[in-house]
Amino acid sequence: MFFQMLTLLNRWRSQPGGPSNASAFIRVLESPKSSVSDKVLVLKAFNDWDVLVNTWFEVADALPAVEKLLDVTAFPEQSSAALLVSKVYFCLEQYERALEFALRGDFNVVPAPRVGLGNDAEYVNKIIETAIDTYKIMSQQGIAAPQQLRELVDKIVARNLDNREIWYVISLGFETTNLPMIEKAISAMPAELNVKNQTTLVETLNRVVNGAFDRSFRFKVINTVIKTYLKCPSPDMSKICECYVLTDNAESAADTITDLISRNLSTRSYQIAFDLYETASQGFLDRVLRRFEQQEQPADAKSMEKVHSILKGHETVKAYLDFYVRHNHTDSVLMEEIKENIRTASAHNALLISNGLMQYGTTCDDFLRNNLSWVSKATNWNKFNAVASLGLIHHGQEASAMKVLDPYLPKESVEGFGFKEGGAMLAYGLIHAKHGDATAMSTLAQWLKTAENEPVRHGACLGFGIAGLGSSSVSGYEKIREVLQRDEAVSGESAGIAMGLIMAGNLNQEVFNELKQYTVDTQHDKTQRGIRTGLACASFGLQGDAEPYITEAIGAKSNPMLRSTGICMLSMAYAGTGSPDVVRRLLEKVATDPNLDVKRYATIGIGFVLSKDPNTCLSYVSMLTEHFNGHVRYGAAMALGIACAGTGNMEAIGLVEPMISDKEGFVRKGALLSLSLIMCQQTDYTCPKVNGFRKQLLKKIGEKNEDSLVKFGAIIAQGLLDIGGQNAAVSMHNSDGQPDMGSMVGMMCFLHGWFWHSMHFFIALAAKPSCLVMVNENLKIPVLDYVCHANSQKFAYPPRAESKKDKDIKKVETVVLSITGKKNALKKAAAAEEKKRREAAAAAALHAAAQSSSSASGGAAAGAAGEDEKMEVDQQGKPKKEKAPEKDTKPIHRLCNPARVIPAQRNLITISDLRSYSPMKPLYKGGIIVSDRVDKDREEKLVSEVVAQVSLPASSSNAELKPPQPFEINLTDY
């Protein structure tokens, strides 16, 4: 029977036109009387694509019979039966069922060679595609994949590794968060890595650094990749150190810098040190410096000394201070115009804060000096903010901080209630923001210890927190905790914030339990709000590590303060990750939680989480801008401001702009702040609405019937637009595209300004200088030109405001007396008669010239007549028209080092002379870039340093009067 069935099958398959009408063989599969051997032969025949292509629709009717064979344990060819069922389901385009039976059969991931009509490759590729998609979905949902599916995926991975398709396997590992798969792909690389392997490793690092992955998974992948990447012939050490910052591996970062110096690559080590100072926390930098102390002193001690200076922040602070002072473009006329429109204490306070933001880092306090009598009107907390604003103005001027603030610091006893002294302590902290060295921290600790008044303790706490941002100092945390335990409302609020600032990015169970319990126990809502902001700052960047604390806080159903605290912690823990799951959780709270603070912070949290992806943020928040709840609308405006800061995004502006006319005053304020963040450093070329918005701000400030809250927001918005002398912009990420701790923490504290005006100063932490500073191997600024491949007006400063005096001159009309009017009328009549006489004479002259054929004299006469007609007489009260400045139409322009280069401009910048310097990183990164001299024989010129002038205020008791100039008196003159 066996040979008889085999003969029939061969004859059927070889008939002209191919096999058809398979009903006889299908009956063999269906009949229980058919032998097992016959069924096996028929199954194998149908598994051949040459047969199945013409007969699959007939076999489909017999699928139940074939599937029954799979249940018979004694049947010898179950894999063939399963494979046939899988192929038929493939032909029926039921791919999930096809995969199900392929897993039960002997599925081969390598397709059979094509023969005749059949094409096994289409079937194999579709099954692989379905298997991979199923594996991804199950991995993302946290469902364990079946053993058979895992084995199939392993076969697919092995096939790709045999074909050297390493990036495909790594990508699959990322999509399924499968660390062993990534490790297997990297270990499959050859011992001698080529350029393609190095590119693959760099792409892997970029993917894991920029992707929305769990923190622990990210750390493990980075550590795995770097071990192999270091074996490359020319690894990017800057990229490696960026990864060390993400994994908090300070010791390896220190070893990398030491190794570069030992290999005479000092300039590269300087660049890494600058990048570390920009991106790492104070605690990380302290561990790097301690690691240097444990190592043997390198041969090049001078280079190591420069690295120490960079990591301590001295070189960065000096370079940025020079840039801010050199390029200061603050509009003093605008400030005076705002001052003239101020009538309330809140607006007075807002202008002092706004002036500090506008002059951030410029050391220019002319507005305060020129308006001492106006500034002296500040009382109580306004006085506190007036003095604190000096900290923004003189930010970075650490050497002369005590000299600047000496008139306001406490002497033997505190004057009044201590508002002035408290403001001075906050100012001292702002000068040392994110850069609190041992001297500054000990000074602030001493003031904190000896403070007797609540405003003084308030200022000392905030100053201590902002100077020690991210230091994770246990001793500093304990000093602030003593203030919290005094159970005072105002100082308790600042202590809660300061504790979070010090522990930023380093929240642990002990800190959380302590602050949570204090939130429950205290009766002061101000203290509760301060702890909320503090815990949010401490949760920055922790992602999944913060989940236990977040779940506990959000789960407090009877305590809305704890729920809002949990929402703030959730936003900061996942800030910049773009996690859709976190966004879903925030939206759920917006919809279901009855507390207004929870709704507002949940909406704002979307902006934090999606700060790296403005377009996605727009799609989520667009509907919330028209929400019936004012707090949600305010949150939507601020979320768009955070996510689209400095982009000039027209879609975001279109959503926020109508909210300027909202019925709620606080929503109008939020809209103004949001638009100022979005339009910062924009021009008419990049954002056509920016000039109209500037005029609208002035109109809001000057309107008598406008809400004082809106006026306050408009004045602060003006400060944000021109922050840093129009040379800085608020940005949530650093030059590497990673969420920046200072920016995120500063923005969270700025949002606390809803409750306490002094917190608006903290937005300066998010201000990044828009500069490009090239330094040489001696960390000096050389004379150098850049070429910007764009019109100079595209990225120019906004036009200065017109002074009120100039406006008034244009409006003046000369008053004319009646007798003067009569005389003028007579003069006009006489002039008209004289004009007619001259015209008649000119016409007669022309006629005579025509008769004598003297065209030349006729032309001259006509020209003279035309000149007489065009003559203008100056009239009183009508100023002469000034020529409008000619517009620059050149496609390129030059900039001098150090240059103002805004983020949108960076991709258009090149060095004018490529033979002069070789930069250590691309110019589009911006900031401080170390460079090597290419032609060392050429004479190098350095940029002259700008020395910031520091003088004591006129009210200072230490200011000595200058002696008068010598003079002589001659008595005979009298």
mmCIF file of C-alpha atoms in Angstrom, residues 158-292:
data_model
loop_
_atom_site.group_PDB
_atom_site.id
_atom_site.type_symbol
_atom_site.label_atom_id
_atom_site.label_comp_id
_atom_site.label_asym_id
_atom_site.label_seq_id
_atom_site.Cartn_x
_atom_site.Cartn_y
_atom_site.Cartn_z
ATOM 1 C CA ALA A 158 20.759 33.378 15.945
ATOM 2 C CA ARG A 159 20.036 33.596 12.200
ATOM 3 C CA ASN A 160 20.530 37.383 12.238
ATOM 4 C CA LEU A 161 23.758 37.124 14.225
ATOM 5 C CA ASP A 162 25.078 34.553 11.725
ATOM 6 C CA ASN A 163 24.309 37.077 8.977
ATOM 7 C CA ARG A 164 26.077 39.860 11.009
ATOM 8 C CA GLU A 165 22.804 41.777 11.333
ATOM 9 C CA ILE A 166 23.771 42.951 14.828
ATOM 10 C CA TRP A 167 21.821 46.219 14.830
ATOM 11 C CA TYR A 168 18.590 44.325 14.053
ATOM 12 C CA VAL A 169 19.070 42.188 17.162
ATOM 13 C CA ILE A 170 19.924 45.219 19.325
ATOM 14 C CA SER A 171 16.821 47.038 18.091
ATOM 15 C CA LEU A 172 14.699 44.007 18.927
ATOM 16 C CA GLY A 173 16.280 43.931 22.380
ATOM 17 C CA PHE A 174 15.351 47.583 22.928
ATOM 18 C CA GLU A 175 11.775 47.102 21.756
ATOM 19 C CA THR A 176 11.309 44.123 24.069
ATOM 20 C CA THR A 177 13.587 45.502 26.848
ATOM 21 C CA ASN A 178 15.498 42.222 26.658
ATOM 22 C CA LEU A 179 18.931 42.820 28.179
ATOM 23 C CA PRO A 180 20.340 39.288 27.476
ATOM 24 C CA MET A 181 19.490 39.744 23.797
ATOM 25 C CA ILE A 182 21.451 43.025 23.637
ATOM 26 C CA GLU A 183 24.365 41.472 25.511
ATOM 27 C CA LYS A 184 24.372 38.522 23.093
ATOM 28 C CA ALA A 185 24.436 40.899 20.089
ATOM 29 C CA ILE A 186 27.312 42.973 21.496
ATOM 30 C CA SER A 187 29.322 39.903 22.482
ATOM 31 C CA ALA A 188 28.922 38.603 18.902
ATOM 32 C CA MET A 189 31.026 41.502 17.597
ATOM 33 C CA PRO A 190 34.533 40.580 16.423
ATOM 34 C CA ALA A 191 37.553 41.108 18.661
ATOM 35 C CA GLU A 192 38.915 43.790 16.318
ATOM 36 C CA LEU A 193 36.114 46.317 16.027
ATOM 37 C CA ASN A 194 35.763 48.064 12.682
ATOM 38 C CA VAL A 195 34.103 51.371 11.820
ATOM 39 C CA LYS A 196 30.717 49.704 11.303
ATOM 40 C CA ASN A 197 30.874 48.108 14.769
ATOM 41 C CA GLN A 198 31.848 51.415 16.348
ATOM 42 C CA THR A 199 28.931 53.150 14.626
ATOM 43 C CA THR A 200 26.593 50.421 15.900
ATOM 44 C CA LEU A 201 27.823 50.934 19.465
ATOM 45 C CA VAL A 202 27.399 54.715 19.241
ATOM 46 C CA GLU A 203 23.865 54.271 17.884
ATOM 47 C CA THR A 204 23.150 51.869 20.755
ATOM 48 C CA LEU A 205 24.309 54.455 23.288
ATOM 49 C CA ASN A 206 22.232 57.183 21.618
ATOM 50 C CA ARG A 207 19.180 54.917 21.606
ATOM 51 C CA VAL A 208 19.445 53.974 25.270
ATOM 52 C CA VAL A 209 20.325 57.503 26.399
ATOM 53 C CA ASN A 210 17.518 59.234 24.508
ATOM 54 C CA GLY A 211 14.859 56.523 24.720
ATOM 55 C CA ALA A 212 12.087 56.227 27.306
ATOM 56 C CA PHE A 213 13.515 53.215 29.120
ATOM 57 C CA ASP A 214 13.398 52.138 32.719
ATOM 58 C CA ARG A 215 16.266 53.535 34.770
ATOM 59 C CA SER A 216 17.730 50.170 35.813
ATOM 60 C CA PHE A 217 17.511 48.767 32.257
ATOM 61 C CA ARG A 218 19.229 51.887 30.929
ATOM 62 C CA PHE A 219 22.068 51.611 33.435
ATOM 63 C CA LYS A 220 22.695 47.931 32.628
ATOM 64 C CA VAL A 221 22.725 48.514 28.859
ATOM 65 C CA ILE A 222 25.089 51.484 29.178
ATOM 66 C CA ASN A 223 27.506 49.509 31.326
ATOM 67 C CA THR A 224 27.404 46.605 28.857
ATOM 68 C CA VAL A 225 27.992 48.805 25.796
ATOM 69 C CA ILE A 226 30.762 50.910 27.305
ATOM 70 C CA LYS A 227 32.873 47.842 28.150
ATOM 71 C CA THR A 228 32.977 46.995 24.437
ATOM 72 C CA TYR A 229 33.048 50.584 23.181
ATOM 73 C CA LEU A 230 36.247 51.326 25.104
ATOM 74 C CA LYS A 231 38.001 48.704 22.939
ATOM 75 C CA CYS A 232 37.323 50.755 19.782
ATOM 76 C CA PRO A 233 40.314 52.449 18.110
ATOM 77 C CA SER A 234 38.954 55.983 18.661
ATOM 78 C CA PRO A 235 36.030 56.043 21.116
ATOM 79 C CA ASP A 236 34.157 59.281 21.788
ATOM 80 C CA MET A 237 35.226 59.962 25.368
ATOM 81 C CA SER A 238 32.735 62.814 25.746
ATOM 82 C CA LYS A 239 29.898 60.404 24.965
ATOM 83 C CA ILE A 240 31.303 57.907 27.452
ATOM 84 C CA CYS A 241 31.462 60.508 30.217
ATOM 85 C CA GLU A 242 27.894 61.569 29.400
ATOM 86 C CA CYS A 243 26.911 57.962 30.053
ATOM 87 C CA TYR A 244 28.895 57.945 33.285
ATOM 88 C CA VAL A 245 26.811 60.913 34.475
ATOM 89 C CA LEU A 246 23.585 59.060 33.653
ATOM 90 C CA THR A 247 24.746 55.955 35.529
ATOM 91 C CA ASP A 248 26.161 58.031 38.396
ATOM 92 C CA ASN A 249 29.603 56.480 37.912
ATOM 93 C CA ALA A 250 31.823 59.320 39.141
ATOM 94 C CA GLU A 251 34.874 57.103 39.709
ATOM 95 C CA SER A 252 35.013 55.946 36.067
ATOM 96 C CA ALA A 253 34.592 59.556 34.878
ATOM 97 C CA ALA A 254 37.568 60.604 37.015
ATOM 98 C CA ASP A 255 39.662 57.699 35.717
ATOM 99 C CA THR A 256 38.822 58.666 32.122
ATOM 100 C CA ILE A 257 40.034 62.249 32.643
ATOM 101 C CA THR A 258 43.246 61.050 34.321
ATOM 102 C CA ASP A 259 43.890 58.603 31.477
ATOM 103 C CA LEU A 260 43.475 61.352 28.854
ATOM 104 C CA ILE A 261 45.936 63.614 30.668
ATOM 105 C CA SER A 262 48.469 60.781 30.905
ATOM 106 C CA ARG A 263 48.160 60.318 27.101
ATOM 107 C CA ASN A 264 48.841 64.042 26.493
ATOM 108 C CA LEU A 265 45.234 64.697 25.461
ATOM 109 C CA SER A 266 44.737 67.560 27.882
ATOM 110 C CA THR A 267 42.388 69.631 25.724
ATOM 111 C CA ARG A 268 40.022 66.681 25.422
ATOM 112 C CA SER A 269 40.093 66.234 29.198
ATOM 113 C CA TYR A 270 39.272 69.946 29.634
ATOM 114 C CA GLN A 271 36.243 69.581 27.356
ATOM 115 C CA ILE A 272 34.996 66.571 29.314
ATOM 116 C CA ALA A 273 35.458 68.516 32.550
ATOM 117 C CA PHE A 274 33.407 71.431 31.166
ATOM 118 C CA ASP A 275 30.672 69.004 30.054
ATOM 119 C CA LEU A 276 30.634 67.317 33.453
ATOM 120 C CA TYR A 277 30.193 70.649 35.209
ATOM 121 C CA GLU A 278 27.279 71.508 32.914
ATOM 122 C CA THR A 279 25.438 68.193 33.233
ATOM 123 C CA ALA A 280 26.389 66.550 36.548
ATOM 124 C CA SER A 281 25.145 67.295 40.048
ATOM 125 C CA GLN A 282 27.295 68.799 42.777
ATOM 126 C CA GLY A 283 27.419 65.457 44.572
ATOM 127 C CA PHE A 284 28.790 63.771 41.420
ATOM 128 C CA LEU A 285 31.471 66.443 40.954
ATOM 129 C CA ASP A 286 32.520 66.171 44.590
ATOM 130 C CA ARG A 287 33.045 62.415 44.167
ATOM 131 C CA VAL A 288 35.124 63.026 41.013
ATOM 132 C CA LEU A 289 37.374 65.437 42.909
ATOM 133 C CA ARG A 290 37.727 62.995 45.807
ATOM 134 C CA ARG A 291 38.725 60.293 43.317
ATOM 135 C CA PHE A 292 41.499 62.555 42.020
#
